[in-house]
Amino acid sequence: MTITKAKIGVDPSGCVELAKHVRLNNPNLVLSGLMIIGMLDYSSTPKNFKALANCREDVCKELGIPEEQLELFVDMSSDFEQTIEMGSTNVRVGSTIFGAREYPKN
């Protein structure tokens, strides 16, 4: 699991286990999609998005659900066009509307 001050998530190798946990242990939650957060320096590449698509494929296979039932969600305004080309079904465009965020230097 990856934890920062603002975001919590798992590496691609942990997506199946997390999805299984959500599905089996949280009956009031509906697992409806997977989300990737692009690189803070806006250097995301197709490789990043392919990893998300692979996670969806693995999760769907493990849970026995069709891929169309699990959406792909991308969290960076700067690469939304690329992510749509890669198969994203949801995008956020907040910084396009509200401007770039200032991230603290660690």
mmCIF file of N, CA and C in Angstrom:
data_model
loop_
_atom_site.group_PDB
_atom_site.id
_atom_site.type_symbol
_atom_site.label_atom_id
_atom_site.label_comp_id
_atom_site.label_asym_id
_atom_site.label_seq_id
_atom_site.Cartn_x
_atom_site.Cartn_y
_atom_site.Cartn_z
ATOM 1 N N MET A 1 0.848 -1.177 0.000
ATOM 2 C CA MET A 1 0.000 0.000 0.000
ATOM 3 C C MET A 1 0.887 1.232 0.000
ATOM 4 N N THR A 2 0.486 2.219 -0.756
ATOM 5 C CA THR A 2 1.192 3.487 -0.845
ATOM 6 C C THR A 2 0.368 4.549 -0.128
ATOM 7 N N ILE A 3 1.014 5.284 0.764
ATOM 8 C CA ILE A 3 0.314 6.330 1.504
ATOM 9 C C ILE A 3 1.112 7.619 1.398
ATOM 10 N N THR A 4 0.453 8.694 0.999
ATOM 11 C CA THR A 4 1.046 10.019 1.022
ATOM 12 C C THR A 4 0.147 10.887 1.896
ATOM 13 N N LYS A 5 0.482 12.153 2.030
ATOM 14 C CA LYS A 5 -0.351 13.032 2.844
ATOM 15 C C LYS A 5 -1.760 13.172 2.279
ATOM 16 N N ALA A 6 -1.900 13.031 0.963
ATOM 17 C CA ALA A 6 -3.194 13.289 0.340
ATOM 18 C C ALA A 6 -3.851 12.055 -0.279
ATOM 19 N N LYS A 7 -3.081 10.991 -0.542
ATOM 20 C CA LYS A 7 -3.620 9.867 -1.292
ATOM 21 C C LYS A 7 -3.214 8.539 -0.645
ATOM 22 N N ILE A 8 -4.077 7.553 -0.774
ATOM 23 C CA ILE A 8 -3.788 6.201 -0.311
ATOM 24 C C ILE A 8 -4.148 5.254 -1.440
ATOM 25 N N GLY A 9 -3.317 4.276 -1.678
ATOM 26 C CA GLY A 9 -3.613 3.325 -2.737
ATOM 27 C C GLY A 9 -2.713 2.118 -2.652
ATOM 28 N N VAL A 10 -2.802 1.276 -3.661
ATOM 29 C CA VAL A 10 -1.970 0.084 -3.720
ATOM 30 C C VAL A 10 -1.197 0.089 -5.033
ATOM 31 N N ASP A 11 -0.065 -0.591 -5.001
ATOM 32 C CA ASP A 11 0.675 -0.822 -6.231
ATOM 33 C C ASP A 11 -0.118 -1.803 -7.078
ATOM 34 N N PRO A 12 0.134 -1.851 -8.374
ATOM 35 C CA PRO A 12 -0.609 -2.771 -9.231
ATOM 36 C C PRO A 12 -0.616 -4.212 -8.726
ATOM 37 N N SER A 13 0.459 -4.644 -8.098
ATOM 38 C CA SER A 13 0.521 -6.024 -7.614
ATOM 39 C C SER A 13 -0.481 -6.293 -6.492
ATOM 40 N N GLY A 14 -1.015 -5.246 -5.856
ATOM 41 C CA GLY A 14 -1.966 -5.421 -4.769
ATOM 42 C C GLY A 14 -3.414 -5.176 -5.138
ATOM 43 N N CYS A 15 -3.690 -4.860 -6.407
ATOM 44 C CA CYS A 15 -5.050 -4.466 -6.769
ATOM 45 C C CYS A 15 -6.050 -5.609 -6.647
ATOM 46 N N VAL A 16 -5.667 -6.828 -6.992
ATOM 47 C CA VAL A 16 -6.601 -7.957 -6.906
ATOM 48 C C VAL A 16 -6.977 -8.224 -5.457
ATOM 49 N N GLU A 17 -5.992 -8.235 -4.576
ATOM 50 C CA GLU A 17 -6.287 -8.510 -3.160
ATOM 51 C C GLU A 17 -7.161 -7.425 -2.546
ATOM 52 N N LEU A 18 -6.890 -6.168 -2.891
ATOM 53 C CA LEU A 18 -7.718 -5.073 -2.374
ATOM 54 C C LEU A 18 -9.146 -5.194 -2.898
ATOM 55 N N ALA A 19 -9.297 -5.471 -4.179
ATOM 56 C CA ALA A 19 -10.634 -5.611 -4.759
ATOM 57 C C ALA A 19 -11.390 -6.771 -4.110
ATOM 58 N N LYS A 20 -10.704 -7.880 -3.887
ATOM 59 C CA LYS A 20 -11.342 -9.024 -3.220
ATOM 60 C C LYS A 20 -11.767 -8.648 -1.803
ATOM 61 N N HIS A 21 -10.915 -7.921 -1.101
ATOM 62 C CA HIS A 21 -11.240 -7.501 0.263
ATOM 63 C C HIS A 21 -12.482 -6.611 0.275
ATOM 64 N N VAL A 22 -12.514 -5.639 -0.620
ATOM 65 C CA VAL A 22 -13.670 -4.738 -0.691
ATOM 66 C C VAL A 22 -14.928 -5.540 -0.990
ATOM 67 N N ARG A 23 -14.849 -6.399 -1.961
ATOM 68 C CA ARG A 23 -16.027 -7.163 -2.406
ATOM 69 C C ARG A 23 -16.516 -8.135 -1.343
ATOM 70 N N LEU A 24 -15.605 -8.815 -0.647
ATOM 71 C CA LEU A 24 -15.988 -9.868 0.292
ATOM 72 C C LEU A 24 -16.274 -9.375 1.708
ATOM 73 N N ASN A 25 -15.673 -8.271 2.097
ATOM 74 C CA ASN A 25 -15.765 -7.833 3.495
ATOM 75 C C ASN A 25 -16.560 -6.556 3.714
ATOM 76 N N ASN A 26 -17.079 -5.991 2.663
ATOM 77 C CA ASN A 26 -17.802 -4.725 2.776
ATOM 78 C C ASN A 26 -19.095 -4.796 1.970
ATOM 79 N N PRO A 27 -20.100 -5.479 2.497
ATOM 80 C CA PRO A 27 -21.324 -5.706 1.718
ATOM 81 C C PRO A 27 -22.077 -4.432 1.343
ATOM 82 N N ASN A 28 -21.811 -3.336 2.016
ATOM 83 C CA ASN A 28 -22.511 -2.089 1.693
ATOM 84 C C ASN A 28 -21.773 -1.236 0.660
ATOM 85 N N LEU A 29 -20.612 -1.710 0.216
ATOM 86 C CA LEU A 29 -19.863 -1.008 -0.823
ATOM 87 C C LEU A 29 -20.016 -1.740 -2.151
ATOM 88 N N VAL A 30 -20.069 -0.981 -3.213
ATOM 89 C CA VAL A 30 -20.110 -1.553 -4.552
ATOM 90 C C VAL A 30 -18.792 -1.210 -5.234
ATOM 91 N N LEU A 31 -18.049 -2.223 -5.603
ATOM 92 C CA LEU A 31 -16.810 -2.004 -6.332
ATOM 93 C C LEU A 31 -17.187 -1.694 -7.776
ATOM 94 N N SER A 32 -17.033 -0.430 -8.169
ATOM 95 C CA SER A 32 -17.493 -0.037 -9.496
ATOM 96 C C SER A 32 -16.364 0.395 -10.423
ATOM 97 N N GLY A 33 -15.141 0.509 -9.903
ATOM 98 C CA GLY A 33 -14.062 0.925 -10.773
ATOM 99 C C GLY A 33 -12.717 0.961 -10.085
ATOM 100 N N LEU A 34 -11.701 1.186 -10.885
ATOM 101 C CA LEU A 34 -10.331 1.338 -10.417
ATOM 102 C C LEU A 34 -9.834 2.705 -10.859
ATOM 103 N N MET A 35 -8.984 3.315 -10.042
ATOM 104 C CA MET A 35 -8.496 4.653 -10.333
ATOM 105 C C MET A 35 -6.979 4.669 -10.320
ATOM 106 N N ILE A 36 -6.415 5.418 -11.228
ATOM 107 C CA ILE A 36 -4.976 5.670 -11.235
ATOM 108 C C ILE A 36 -4.771 7.167 -11.045
ATOM 109 N N ILE A 37 -3.775 7.496 -10.275
ATOM 110 C CA ILE A 37 -3.407 8.901 -10.100
ATOM 111 C C ILE A 37 -2.125 9.112 -10.883
ATOM 112 N N GLY A 38 -2.145 10.035 -11.817
ATOM 113 C CA GLY A 38 -0.973 10.294 -12.640
ATOM 114 C C GLY A 38 0.185 10.832 -11.818
ATOM 115 N N MET A 39 1.339 10.889 -12.428
ATOM 116 C CA MET A 39 2.542 11.368 -11.758
ATOM 117 C C MET A 39 2.377 12.857 -11.418
ATOM 118 N N LEU A 40 2.856 13.251 -10.251
ATOM 119 C CA LEU A 40 2.727 14.645 -9.822
ATOM 120 C C LEU A 40 3.415 15.608 -10.775
ATOM 121 N N ASP A 41 4.470 15.141 -11.443
ATOM 122 C CA ASP A 41 5.167 16.020 -12.380
ATOM 123 C C ASP A 41 4.570 15.930 -13.794
ATOM 124 N N TYR A 42 3.382 15.302 -13.893
ATOM 125 C CA TYR A 42 2.666 15.185 -15.165
ATOM 126 C C TYR A 42 3.433 14.378 -16.207
ATOM 127 N N SER A 43 4.249 13.420 -15.741
ATOM 128 C CA SER A 43 5.049 12.628 -16.670
ATOM 129 C C SER A 43 4.452 11.238 -16.896
ATOM 130 N N SER A 44 3.171 11.069 -16.672
ATOM 131 C CA SER A 44 2.548 9.772 -16.895
ATOM 132 C C SER A 44 2.718 9.343 -18.346
ATOM 133 N N THR A 45 2.828 8.057 -18.535
ATOM 134 C CA THR A 45 3.040 7.508 -19.869
ATOM 135 C C THR A 45 1.982 6.447 -20.147
ATOM 136 N N PRO A 46 1.859 6.014 -21.382
ATOM 137 C CA PRO A 46 0.923 4.928 -21.665
ATOM 138 C C PRO A 46 1.175 3.687 -20.807
ATOM 139 N N LYS A 47 2.426 3.494 -20.403
ATOM 140 C CA LYS A 47 2.759 2.347 -19.535
ATOM 141 C C LYS A 47 1.967 2.421 -18.222
ATOM 142 N N ASN A 48 1.819 3.622 -17.654
ATOM 143 C CA ASN A 48 1.058 3.784 -16.418
ATOM 144 C C ASN A 48 -0.390 3.362 -16.615
ATOM 145 N N PHE A 49 -0.973 3.770 -17.720
ATOM 146 C CA PHE A 49 -2.373 3.494 -17.970
ATOM 147 C C PHE A 49 -2.589 2.043 -18.375
ATOM 148 N N LYS A 50 -1.601 1.450 -19.039
ATOM 149 C CA LYS A 50 -1.681 0.032 -19.384
ATOM 150 C C LYS A 50 -1.675 -0.797 -18.097
ATOM 151 N N ALA A 51 -0.923 -0.355 -17.100
ATOM 152 C CA ALA A 51 -0.905 -1.062 -15.819
ATOM 153 C C ALA A 51 -2.300 -1.072 -15.192
ATOM 154 N N LEU A 52 -3.020 0.043 -15.312
ATOM 155 C CA LEU A 52 -4.383 0.110 -14.781
ATOM 156 C C LEU A 52 -5.308 -0.839 -15.542
ATOM 157 N N ALA A 53 -5.196 -0.853 -16.860
ATOM 158 C CA ALA A 53 -6.022 -1.761 -17.664
ATOM 159 C C ALA A 53 -5.716 -3.214 -17.318
ATOM 160 N N ASN A 54 -4.448 -3.513 -17.074
ATOM 161 C CA ASN A 54 -4.079 -4.876 -16.668
ATOM 162 C C ASN A 54 -4.671 -5.222 -15.304
ATOM 163 N N CYS A 55 -4.682 -4.243 -14.393
ATOM 164 C CA CYS A 55 -5.298 -4.474 -13.079
ATOM 165 C C CYS A 55 -6.777 -4.805 -13.237
ATOM 166 N N ARG A 56 -7.463 -4.056 -14.093
ATOM 167 C CA ARG A 56 -8.887 -4.325 -14.309
ATOM 168 C C ARG A 56 -9.085 -5.740 -14.851
ATOM 169 N N GLU A 57 -8.274 -6.115 -15.804
ATOM 170 C CA GLU A 57 -8.376 -7.455 -16.380
ATOM 171 C C GLU A 57 -8.181 -8.521 -15.303
ATOM 172 N N ASP A 58 -7.152 -8.346 -14.466
ATOM 173 C CA ASP A 58 -6.870 -9.316 -13.405
ATOM 174 C C ASP A 58 -7.991 -9.370 -12.369
ATOM 175 N N VAL A 59 -8.482 -8.200 -11.958
ATOM 176 C CA VAL A 59 -9.549 -8.141 -10.954
ATOM 177 C C VAL A 59 -10.815 -8.809 -11.489
ATOM 178 N N CYS A 60 -11.170 -8.492 -12.715
ATOM 179 C CA CYS A 60 -12.390 -9.050 -13.299
ATOM 180 C C CYS A 60 -12.295 -10.563 -13.431
ATOM 181 N N LYS A 61 -11.143 -11.034 -13.837
ATOM 182 C CA LYS A 61 -10.943 -12.479 -13.957
ATOM 183 C C LYS A 61 -11.092 -13.143 -12.587
ATOM 184 N N GLU A 62 -10.452 -12.567 -11.586
ATOM 185 C CA GLU A 62 -10.485 -13.142 -10.231
ATOM 186 C C GLU A 62 -11.890 -13.107 -9.617
ATOM 187 N N LEU A 63 -12.617 -12.019 -9.859
ATOM 188 C CA LEU A 63 -13.951 -11.875 -9.273
ATOM 189 C C LEU A 63 -15.061 -12.428 -10.169
ATOM 190 N N GLY A 64 -14.716 -12.819 -11.384
ATOM 191 C CA GLY A 64 -15.696 -13.381 -12.294
ATOM 192 C C GLY A 64 -16.737 -12.377 -12.771
ATOM 193 N N ILE A 65 -16.271 -11.155 -13.051
ATOM 194 C CA ILE A 65 -17.193 -10.128 -13.537
ATOM 195 C C ILE A 65 -16.709 -9.628 -14.899
ATOM 196 N N PRO A 66 -17.627 -9.143 -15.744
ATOM 197 C CA PRO A 66 -17.201 -8.625 -17.050
ATOM 198 C C PRO A 66 -16.429 -7.313 -16.890
ATOM 199 N N GLU A 67 -15.445 -7.103 -17.749
ATOM 200 C CA GLU A 67 -14.633 -5.880 -17.671
ATOM 201 C C GLU A 67 -15.468 -4.621 -17.817
ATOM 202 N N GLU A 68 -16.546 -4.693 -18.587
ATOM 203 C CA GLU A 68 -17.401 -3.516 -18.771
ATOM 204 C C GLU A 68 -18.050 -3.074 -17.463
ATOM 205 N N GLN A 69 -18.094 -3.958 -16.470
ATOM 206 C CA GLN A 69 -18.715 -3.644 -15.181
ATOM 207 C C GLN A 69 -17.775 -2.873 -14.262
ATOM 208 N N LEU A 70 -16.481 -2.857 -14.567
ATOM 209 C CA LEU A 70 -15.487 -2.200 -13.721
ATOM 210 C C LEU A 70 -14.861 -1.053 -14.505
ATOM 211 N N GLU A 71 -15.224 0.167 -14.145
ATOM 212 C CA GLU A 71 -14.750 1.341 -14.873
ATOM 213 C C GLU A 71 -13.294 1.655 -14.564
ATOM 214 N N LEU A 72 -12.656 2.365 -15.486
ATOM 215 C CA LEU A 72 -11.309 2.885 -15.281
ATOM 216 C C LEU A 72 -11.426 4.385 -15.081
ATOM 217 N N PHE A 73 -10.767 4.879 -14.047
ATOM 218 C CA PHE A 73 -10.894 6.276 -13.654
ATOM 219 C C PHE A 73 -9.509 6.884 -13.555
ATOM 220 N N VAL A 74 -9.300 8.010 -14.207
ATOM 221 C CA VAL A 74 -7.998 8.662 -14.214
ATOM 222 C C VAL A 74 -8.108 10.009 -13.525
ATOM 223 N N ASP A 75 -7.077 10.364 -12.754
ATOM 224 C CA ASP A 75 -7.173 11.496 -11.845
ATOM 225 C C ASP A 75 -6.356 12.724 -12.233
ATOM 226 N N MET A 76 -5.890 12.837 -13.444
ATOM 227 C CA MET A 76 -5.095 14.010 -13.785
ATOM 228 C C MET A 76 -5.651 14.708 -15.013
ATOM 229 N N SER A 77 -5.832 16.013 -14.919
ATOM 230 C CA SER A 77 -6.348 16.789 -16.045
ATOM 231 C C SER A 77 -5.396 16.766 -17.235
ATOM 232 N N SER A 78 -4.116 16.798 -16.973
ATOM 233 C CA SER A 78 -3.137 17.007 -18.039
ATOM 234 C C SER A 78 -3.076 15.869 -19.041
ATOM 235 N N ASP A 79 -3.501 14.682 -18.646
ATOM 236 C CA ASP A 79 -3.358 13.563 -19.566
ATOM 237 C C ASP A 79 -4.690 12.897 -19.885
ATOM 238 N N PHE A 80 -5.794 13.625 -19.735
ATOM 239 C CA PHE A 80 -7.093 12.998 -19.924
ATOM 240 C C PHE A 80 -7.315 12.513 -21.353
ATOM 241 N N GLU A 81 -6.790 13.235 -22.346
ATOM 242 C CA GLU A 81 -6.986 12.785 -23.725
ATOM 243 C C GLU A 81 -6.283 11.452 -23.967
ATOM 244 N N GLN A 82 -5.075 11.348 -23.455
ATOM 245 C CA GLN A 82 -4.310 10.110 -23.595
ATOM 246 C C GLN A 82 -5.011 8.966 -22.867
ATOM 247 N N THR A 83 -5.555 9.252 -21.695
ATOM 248 C CA THR A 83 -6.184 8.188 -20.930
ATOM 249 C C THR A 83 -7.489 7.715 -21.568
ATOM 250 N N ILE A 84 -8.193 8.606 -22.222
ATOM 251 C CA ILE A 84 -9.397 8.190 -22.947
ATOM 252 C C ILE A 84 -8.993 7.246 -24.078
ATOM 253 N N GLU A 85 -7.914 7.591 -24.771
ATOM 254 C CA GLU A 85 -7.410 6.715 -25.828
ATOM 255 C C GLU A 85 -7.024 5.348 -25.274
ATOM 256 N N MET A 86 -6.555 5.298 -24.034
ATOM 257 C CA MET A 86 -6.125 4.048 -23.407
ATOM 258 C C MET A 86 -7.289 3.276 -22.789
ATOM 259 N N GLY A 87 -8.502 3.844 -22.803
ATOM 260 C CA GLY A 87 -9.659 3.103 -22.319
ATOM 261 C C GLY A 87 -10.305 3.620 -21.055
ATOM 262 N N SER A 88 -9.861 4.771 -20.550
ATOM 263 C CA SER A 88 -10.490 5.322 -19.356
ATOM 264 C C SER A 88 -11.952 5.641 -19.625
ATOM 265 N N THR A 89 -12.795 5.329 -18.653
ATOM 266 C CA THR A 89 -14.224 5.621 -18.785
ATOM 267 C C THR A 89 -14.637 6.818 -17.948
ATOM 268 N N ASN A 90 -13.744 7.325 -17.109
ATOM 269 C CA ASN A 90 -13.986 8.517 -16.293
ATOM 270 C C ASN A 90 -12.703 9.323 -16.212
ATOM 271 N N VAL A 91 -12.814 10.630 -16.232
ATOM 272 C CA VAL A 91 -11.656 11.499 -16.034
ATOM 273 C C VAL A 91 -12.049 12.656 -15.123
ATOM 274 N N ARG A 92 -11.055 13.218 -14.473
ATOM 275 C CA ARG A 92 -11.268 14.440 -13.699
ATOM 276 C C ARG A 92 -10.489 15.540 -14.389
ATOM 277 N N VAL A 93 -11.050 16.707 -14.428
ATOM 278 C CA VAL A 93 -10.391 17.827 -15.089
ATOM 279 C C VAL A 93 -10.331 19.042 -14.169
ATOM 280 N N GLY A 94 -10.184 18.819 -12.879
ATOM 281 C CA GLY A 94 -10.201 19.895 -11.889
ATOM 282 C C GLY A 94 -9.174 20.974 -12.122
ATOM 283 N N SER A 95 -7.900 20.589 -12.348
ATOM 284 C CA SER A 95 -6.885 21.634 -12.509
ATOM 285 C C SER A 95 -7.055 22.399 -13.812
ATOM 286 N N THR A 96 -7.709 21.793 -14.793
ATOM 287 C CA THR A 96 -7.996 22.516 -16.023
ATOM 288 C C THR A 96 -8.980 23.649 -15.742
ATOM 289 N N ILE A 97 -9.878 23.416 -14.820
ATOM 290 C CA ILE A 97 -10.883 24.413 -14.470
ATOM 291 C C ILE A 97 -10.387 25.359 -13.378
ATOM 292 N N PHE A 98 -9.758 24.780 -12.323
ATOM 293 C CA PHE A 98 -9.411 25.557 -11.134
ATOM 294 C C PHE A 98 -7.954 25.953 -11.045
ATOM 295 N N GLY A 99 -7.109 25.456 -11.951
ATOM 296 C CA GLY A 99 -5.686 25.756 -11.905
ATOM 297 C C GLY A 99 -4.906 24.681 -11.181
ATOM 298 N N ALA A 100 -3.604 24.687 -11.362
ATOM 299 C CA ALA A 100 -2.719 23.672 -10.774
ATOM 300 C C ALA A 100 -2.643 23.826 -9.266
ATOM 301 N N ARG A 101 -2.468 22.709 -8.576
ATOM 302 C CA ARG A 101 -2.283 22.710 -7.126
ATOM 303 C C ARG A 101 -0.813 22.941 -6.806
ATOM 304 N N GLU A 102 -0.581 23.469 -5.641
ATOM 305 C CA GLU A 102 0.771 23.612 -5.125
ATOM 306 C C GLU A 102 1.034 22.443 -4.184
ATOM 307 N N TYR A 103 2.007 21.581 -4.521
ATOM 308 C CA TYR A 103 2.353 20.448 -3.679
ATOM 309 C C TYR A 103 3.569 20.801 -2.833
ATOM 310 N N PRO A 104 3.538 20.481 -1.527
ATOM 311 C CA PRO A 104 4.681 20.784 -0.674
ATOM 312 C C PRO A 104 5.883 19.923 -1.061
ATOM 313 N N LYS A 105 7.057 20.496 -0.954
ATOM 314 C CA LYS A 105 8.293 19.750 -1.197
ATOM 315 C C LYS A 105 8.590 18.920 0.040
ATOM 316 N N ASN A 106 8.868 17.647 -0.162
ATOM 317 C CA ASN A 106 9.194 16.762 0.985
ATOM 318 C C ASN A 106 10.667 16.639 1.183
#
